[in-house]
Tab-separated table of C-alpha atoms in Angstrom:
chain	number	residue	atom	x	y	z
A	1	UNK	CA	-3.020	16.121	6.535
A	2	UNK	CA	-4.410	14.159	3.930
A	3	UNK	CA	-7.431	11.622	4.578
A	4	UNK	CA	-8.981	8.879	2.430
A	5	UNK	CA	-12.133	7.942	3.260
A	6	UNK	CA	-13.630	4.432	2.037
A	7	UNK	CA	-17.264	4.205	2.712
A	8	UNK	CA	-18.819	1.091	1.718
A	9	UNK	CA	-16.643	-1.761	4.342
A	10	UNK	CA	-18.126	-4.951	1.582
A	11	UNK	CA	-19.673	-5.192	-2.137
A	12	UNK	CA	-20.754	-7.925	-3.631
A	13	UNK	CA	-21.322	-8.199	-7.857
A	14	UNK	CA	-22.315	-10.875	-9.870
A	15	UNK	CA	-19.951	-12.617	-12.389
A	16	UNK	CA	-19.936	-10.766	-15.798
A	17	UNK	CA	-21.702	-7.526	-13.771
A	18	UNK	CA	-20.575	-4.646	-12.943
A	19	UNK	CA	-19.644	-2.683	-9.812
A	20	UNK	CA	-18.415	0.474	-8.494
A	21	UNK	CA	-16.477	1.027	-5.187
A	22	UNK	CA	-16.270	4.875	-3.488
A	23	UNK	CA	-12.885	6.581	-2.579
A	24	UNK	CA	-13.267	10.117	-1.622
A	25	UNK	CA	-10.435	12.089	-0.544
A	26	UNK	CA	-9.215	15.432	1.405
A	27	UNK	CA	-6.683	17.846	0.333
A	28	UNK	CA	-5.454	21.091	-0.253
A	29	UNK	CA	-2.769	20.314	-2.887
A	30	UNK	CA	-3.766	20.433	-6.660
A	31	UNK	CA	-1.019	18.593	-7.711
A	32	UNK	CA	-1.148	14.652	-6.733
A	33	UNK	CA	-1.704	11.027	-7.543
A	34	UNK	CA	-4.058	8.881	-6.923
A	35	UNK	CA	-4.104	4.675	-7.037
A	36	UNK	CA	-6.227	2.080	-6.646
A	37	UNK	CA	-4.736	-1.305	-4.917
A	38	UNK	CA	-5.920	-4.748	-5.094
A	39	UNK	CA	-5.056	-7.337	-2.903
A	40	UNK	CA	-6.212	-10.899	-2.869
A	41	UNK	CA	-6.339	-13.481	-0.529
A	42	UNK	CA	-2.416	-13.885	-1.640
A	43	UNK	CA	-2.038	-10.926	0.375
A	44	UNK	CA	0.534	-9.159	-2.389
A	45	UNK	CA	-0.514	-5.605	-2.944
A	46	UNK	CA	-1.063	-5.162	-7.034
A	47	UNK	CA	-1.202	-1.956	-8.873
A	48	UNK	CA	-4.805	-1.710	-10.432
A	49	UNK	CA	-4.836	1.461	-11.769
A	50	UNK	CA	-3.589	5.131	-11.215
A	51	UNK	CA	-4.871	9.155	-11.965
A	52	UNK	CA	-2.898	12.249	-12.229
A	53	UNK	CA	-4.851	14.705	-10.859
A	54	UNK	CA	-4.228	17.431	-12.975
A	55	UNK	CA	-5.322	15.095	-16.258
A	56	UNK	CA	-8.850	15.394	-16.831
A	57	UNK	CA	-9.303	12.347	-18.851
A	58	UNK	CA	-10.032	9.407	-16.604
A	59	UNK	CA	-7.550	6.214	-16.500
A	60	UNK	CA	-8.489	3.091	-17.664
A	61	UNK	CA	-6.952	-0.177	-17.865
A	62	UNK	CA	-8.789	-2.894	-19.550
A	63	UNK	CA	-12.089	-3.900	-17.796
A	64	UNK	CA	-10.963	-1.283	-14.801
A	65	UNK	CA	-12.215	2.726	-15.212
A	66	UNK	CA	-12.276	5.215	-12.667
A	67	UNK	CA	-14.907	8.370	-12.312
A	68	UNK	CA	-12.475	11.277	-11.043
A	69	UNK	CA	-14.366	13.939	-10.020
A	70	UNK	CA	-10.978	16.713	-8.382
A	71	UNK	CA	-13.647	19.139	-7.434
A	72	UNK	CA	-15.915	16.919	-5.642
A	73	UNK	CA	-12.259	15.227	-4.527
A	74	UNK	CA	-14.252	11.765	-5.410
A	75	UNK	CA	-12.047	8.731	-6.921
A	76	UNK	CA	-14.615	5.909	-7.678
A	77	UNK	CA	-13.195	2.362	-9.706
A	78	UNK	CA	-15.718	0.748	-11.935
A	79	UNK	CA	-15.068	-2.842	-12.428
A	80	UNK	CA	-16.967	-4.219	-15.997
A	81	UNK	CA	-17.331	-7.524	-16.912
A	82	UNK	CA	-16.819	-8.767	-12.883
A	83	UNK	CA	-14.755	-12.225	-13.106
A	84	UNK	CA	-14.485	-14.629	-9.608
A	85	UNK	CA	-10.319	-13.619	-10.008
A	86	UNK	CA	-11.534	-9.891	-8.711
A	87	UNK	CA	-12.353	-10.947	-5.567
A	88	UNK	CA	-10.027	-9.331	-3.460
A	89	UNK	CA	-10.006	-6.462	-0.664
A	90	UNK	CA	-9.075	-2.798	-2.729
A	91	UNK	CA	-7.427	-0.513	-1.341
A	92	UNK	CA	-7.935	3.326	-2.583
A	93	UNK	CA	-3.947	5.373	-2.236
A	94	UNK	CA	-3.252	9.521	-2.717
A	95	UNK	CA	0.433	10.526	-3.289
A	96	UNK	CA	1.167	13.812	-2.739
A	97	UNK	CA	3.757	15.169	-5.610
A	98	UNK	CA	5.384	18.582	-3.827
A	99	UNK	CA	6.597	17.068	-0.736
A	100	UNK	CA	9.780	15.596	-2.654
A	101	UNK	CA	10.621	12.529	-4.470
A	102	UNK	CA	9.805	9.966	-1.090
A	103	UNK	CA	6.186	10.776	-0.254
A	104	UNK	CA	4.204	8.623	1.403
A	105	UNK	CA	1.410	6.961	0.099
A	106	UNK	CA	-2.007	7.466	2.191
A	107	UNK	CA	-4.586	4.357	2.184
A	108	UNK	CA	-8.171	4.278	3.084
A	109	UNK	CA	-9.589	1.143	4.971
A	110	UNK	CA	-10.159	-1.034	2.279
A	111	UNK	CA	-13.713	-2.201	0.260
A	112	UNK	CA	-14.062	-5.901	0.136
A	113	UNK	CA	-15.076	-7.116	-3.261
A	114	UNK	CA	-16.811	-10.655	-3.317
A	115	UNK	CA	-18.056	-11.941	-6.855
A	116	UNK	CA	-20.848	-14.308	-6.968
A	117	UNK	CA	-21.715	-16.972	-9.767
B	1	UNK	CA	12.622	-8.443	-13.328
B	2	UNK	CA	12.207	-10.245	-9.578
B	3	UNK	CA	10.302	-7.483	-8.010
B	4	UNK	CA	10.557	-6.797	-4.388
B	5	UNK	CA	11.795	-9.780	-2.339
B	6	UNK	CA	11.007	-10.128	1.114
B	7	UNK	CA	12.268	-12.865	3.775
B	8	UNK	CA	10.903	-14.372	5.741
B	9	UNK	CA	7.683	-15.001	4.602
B	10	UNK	CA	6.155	-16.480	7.801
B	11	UNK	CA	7.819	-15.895	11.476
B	12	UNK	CA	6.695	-17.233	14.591
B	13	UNK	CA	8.625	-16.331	17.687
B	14	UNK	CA	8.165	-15.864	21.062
B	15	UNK	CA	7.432	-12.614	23.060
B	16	UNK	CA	10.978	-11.431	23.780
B	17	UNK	CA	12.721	-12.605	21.136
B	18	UNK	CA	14.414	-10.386	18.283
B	19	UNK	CA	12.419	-10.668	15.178
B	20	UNK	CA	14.627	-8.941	11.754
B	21	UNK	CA	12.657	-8.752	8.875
B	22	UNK	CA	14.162	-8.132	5.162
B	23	UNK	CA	13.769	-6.594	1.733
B	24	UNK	CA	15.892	-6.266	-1.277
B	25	UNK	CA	14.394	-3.376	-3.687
B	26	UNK	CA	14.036	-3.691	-7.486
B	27	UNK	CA	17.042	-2.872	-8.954
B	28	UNK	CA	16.901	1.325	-9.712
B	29	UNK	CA	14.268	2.093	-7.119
B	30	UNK	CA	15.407	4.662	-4.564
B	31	UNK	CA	12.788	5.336	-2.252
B	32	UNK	CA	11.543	2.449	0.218
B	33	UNK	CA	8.402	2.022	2.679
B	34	UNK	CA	7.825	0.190	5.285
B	35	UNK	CA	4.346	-0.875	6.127
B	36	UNK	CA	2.555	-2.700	8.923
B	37	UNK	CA	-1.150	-4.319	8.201
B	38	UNK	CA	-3.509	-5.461	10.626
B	39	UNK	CA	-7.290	-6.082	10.906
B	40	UNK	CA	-7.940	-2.898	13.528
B	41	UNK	CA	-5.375	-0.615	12.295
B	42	UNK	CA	-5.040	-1.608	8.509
B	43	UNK	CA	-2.044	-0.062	6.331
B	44	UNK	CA	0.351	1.891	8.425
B	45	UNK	CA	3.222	3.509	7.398
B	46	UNK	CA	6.312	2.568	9.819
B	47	UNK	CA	8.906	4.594	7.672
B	48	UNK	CA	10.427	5.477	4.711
B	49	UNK	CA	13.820	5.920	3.303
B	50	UNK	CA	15.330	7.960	-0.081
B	51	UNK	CA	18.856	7.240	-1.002
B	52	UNK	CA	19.421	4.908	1.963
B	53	UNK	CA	18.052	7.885	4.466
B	54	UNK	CA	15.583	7.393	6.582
B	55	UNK	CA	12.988	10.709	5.370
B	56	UNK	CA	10.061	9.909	7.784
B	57	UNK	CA	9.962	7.384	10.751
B	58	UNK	CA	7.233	9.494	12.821
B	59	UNK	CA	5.075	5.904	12.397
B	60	UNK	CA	7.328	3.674	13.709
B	61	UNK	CA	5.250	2.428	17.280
B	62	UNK	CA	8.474	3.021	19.800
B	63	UNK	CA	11.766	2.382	20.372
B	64	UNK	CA	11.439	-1.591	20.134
B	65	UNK	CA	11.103	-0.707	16.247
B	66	UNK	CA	14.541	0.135	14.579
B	67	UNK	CA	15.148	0.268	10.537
B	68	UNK	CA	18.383	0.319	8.392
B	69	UNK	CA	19.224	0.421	4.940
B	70	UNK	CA	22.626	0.411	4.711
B	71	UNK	CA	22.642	0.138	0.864
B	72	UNK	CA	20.403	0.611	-1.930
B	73	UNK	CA	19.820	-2.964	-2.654
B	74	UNK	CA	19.230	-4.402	1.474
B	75	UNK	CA	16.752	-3.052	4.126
B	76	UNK	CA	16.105	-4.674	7.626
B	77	UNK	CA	13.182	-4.342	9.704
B	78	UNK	CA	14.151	-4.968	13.488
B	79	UNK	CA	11.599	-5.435	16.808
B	80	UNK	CA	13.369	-6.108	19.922
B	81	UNK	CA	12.161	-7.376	21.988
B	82	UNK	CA	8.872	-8.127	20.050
B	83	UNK	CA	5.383	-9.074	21.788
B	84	UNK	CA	2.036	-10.375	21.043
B	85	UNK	CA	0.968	-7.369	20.041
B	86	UNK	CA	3.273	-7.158	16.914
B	87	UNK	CA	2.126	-9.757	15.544
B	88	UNK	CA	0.733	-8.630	11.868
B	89	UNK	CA	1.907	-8.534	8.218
B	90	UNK	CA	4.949	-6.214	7.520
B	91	UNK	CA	5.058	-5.339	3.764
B	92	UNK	CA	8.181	-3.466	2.097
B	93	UNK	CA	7.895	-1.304	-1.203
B	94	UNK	CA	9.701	0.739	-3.219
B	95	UNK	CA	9.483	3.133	-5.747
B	96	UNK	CA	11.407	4.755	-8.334
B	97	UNK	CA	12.160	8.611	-7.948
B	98	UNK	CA	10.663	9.689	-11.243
B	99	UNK	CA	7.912	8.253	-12.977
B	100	UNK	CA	4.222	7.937	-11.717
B	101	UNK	CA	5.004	7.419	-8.495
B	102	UNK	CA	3.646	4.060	-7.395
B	103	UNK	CA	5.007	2.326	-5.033
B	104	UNK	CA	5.688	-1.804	-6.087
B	105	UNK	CA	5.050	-4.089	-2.704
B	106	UNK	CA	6.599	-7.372	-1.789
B	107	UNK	CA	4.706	-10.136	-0.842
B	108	UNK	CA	4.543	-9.465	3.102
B	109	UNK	CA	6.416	-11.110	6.358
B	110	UNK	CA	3.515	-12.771	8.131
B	111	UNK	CA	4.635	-12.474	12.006
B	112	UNK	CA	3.099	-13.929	14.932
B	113	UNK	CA	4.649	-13.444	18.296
B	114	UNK	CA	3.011	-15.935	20.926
């Protein structure tokens, strides 16, 4: 079964910094997705940013990057330019893609992000 | 588009009672989860349905748990009889069968059972 570890429970960053949260992961499929989840005190779960795992380019989506390491099955999200609206609790997700169209996703326990002034 | 629309958003009942919770899809997506979040347990998958058929419900807690979706646009969520224990958010989302795979959440039931 597939596991997604999350290491580091709380981070703080300053406003305008920047900060990296962990995700590792454990599989034996090559062929998957994996997300990264942000949700605010709102408590909707938002779509921050996803990687194919056979693309070796890493995603990015404005001020969000991720490191994707597949051999080292590591799936960090860099956060630039840290603004008080990231606050939020994020949520790392891996989908596998040969179990059929209706997979589950699988969710570590969460990294709280706090942003200072 | 509306996104996924849940209702309620808050319930408070009492142990015992029947609690149904609900979620219309977007429009086109086929698959649909059901997730439970609390502080000690986090996200938990309570099942999932393609095409209206239940694929996995090996999270669902026990038998007080049922789920339906009887059409592509309506899923319920039912606990009878709930207790205190139940008491968490319930999220619904859905995805569409090709694409990236993501799944798009609603905003969450918020239940309490005193």
């Amino acid at each position: 079964a597939q596991t997604v570890t999350q290491s580091q429970p709380e981070m703080s960053v300053q406003e305008a910094e920047t900060v990296t949260l962990s995700c590792t992961y454990d599989t034996s499929e090559s062929d998957y997705y994996l997300f990264w989840y942000k949700q605010p005190p709102s408590r909707q779960m938002i779509l921050v940013i996803r990687q194919e795992a056979y693309k070796q380019q890493n995603a990015t989506e404005n001020r969000f990057s991720v490191n994707f390491q597949k051999a080292a099955k590591s799936f960090s999200l860099k956060i630039s330019d840290s603004q008080l609206g990231d606050a939020a609790m994020y949520f790392c997700a891996y989908r596998n893609l040969n179990t059929g169209t209706a997979s589950k996703l699988t969710f570590g326990t969460g990294t709280r992000l706090q942003v200072t002034l | 588009d509306a996104g996924v629309i849940q209702s309620p958003r808050h319930e408070v009942t009492e142990m015992g009672q029947e609690v149904t919770l609900r979620c219309k899809p977007i429009s086109g997506h086929n698959s649909l989860f059901w997730y439970r979040q609390t502080m000690m347990r986090g996200l938990e998958l309570l099942i999932y349905f393609n095409n209206n058929v239940p694929i996995d419900d090996s999270g669902m807690p026990e038998d007080r748990f049922s789920a339906k979706m009887p059409n592509a646009s309506f899923s319920t969520l039912k606990i009878q009889p709930s207790e205190p224990r139940d008491s968490a958010v319930y999220f619904c989302a859905t995805s569409p069968s090709g694409g990236h795979y993501e799944q798009y959440f609603g905003p969450g039931t918020r239940l309490t059972v005193t």
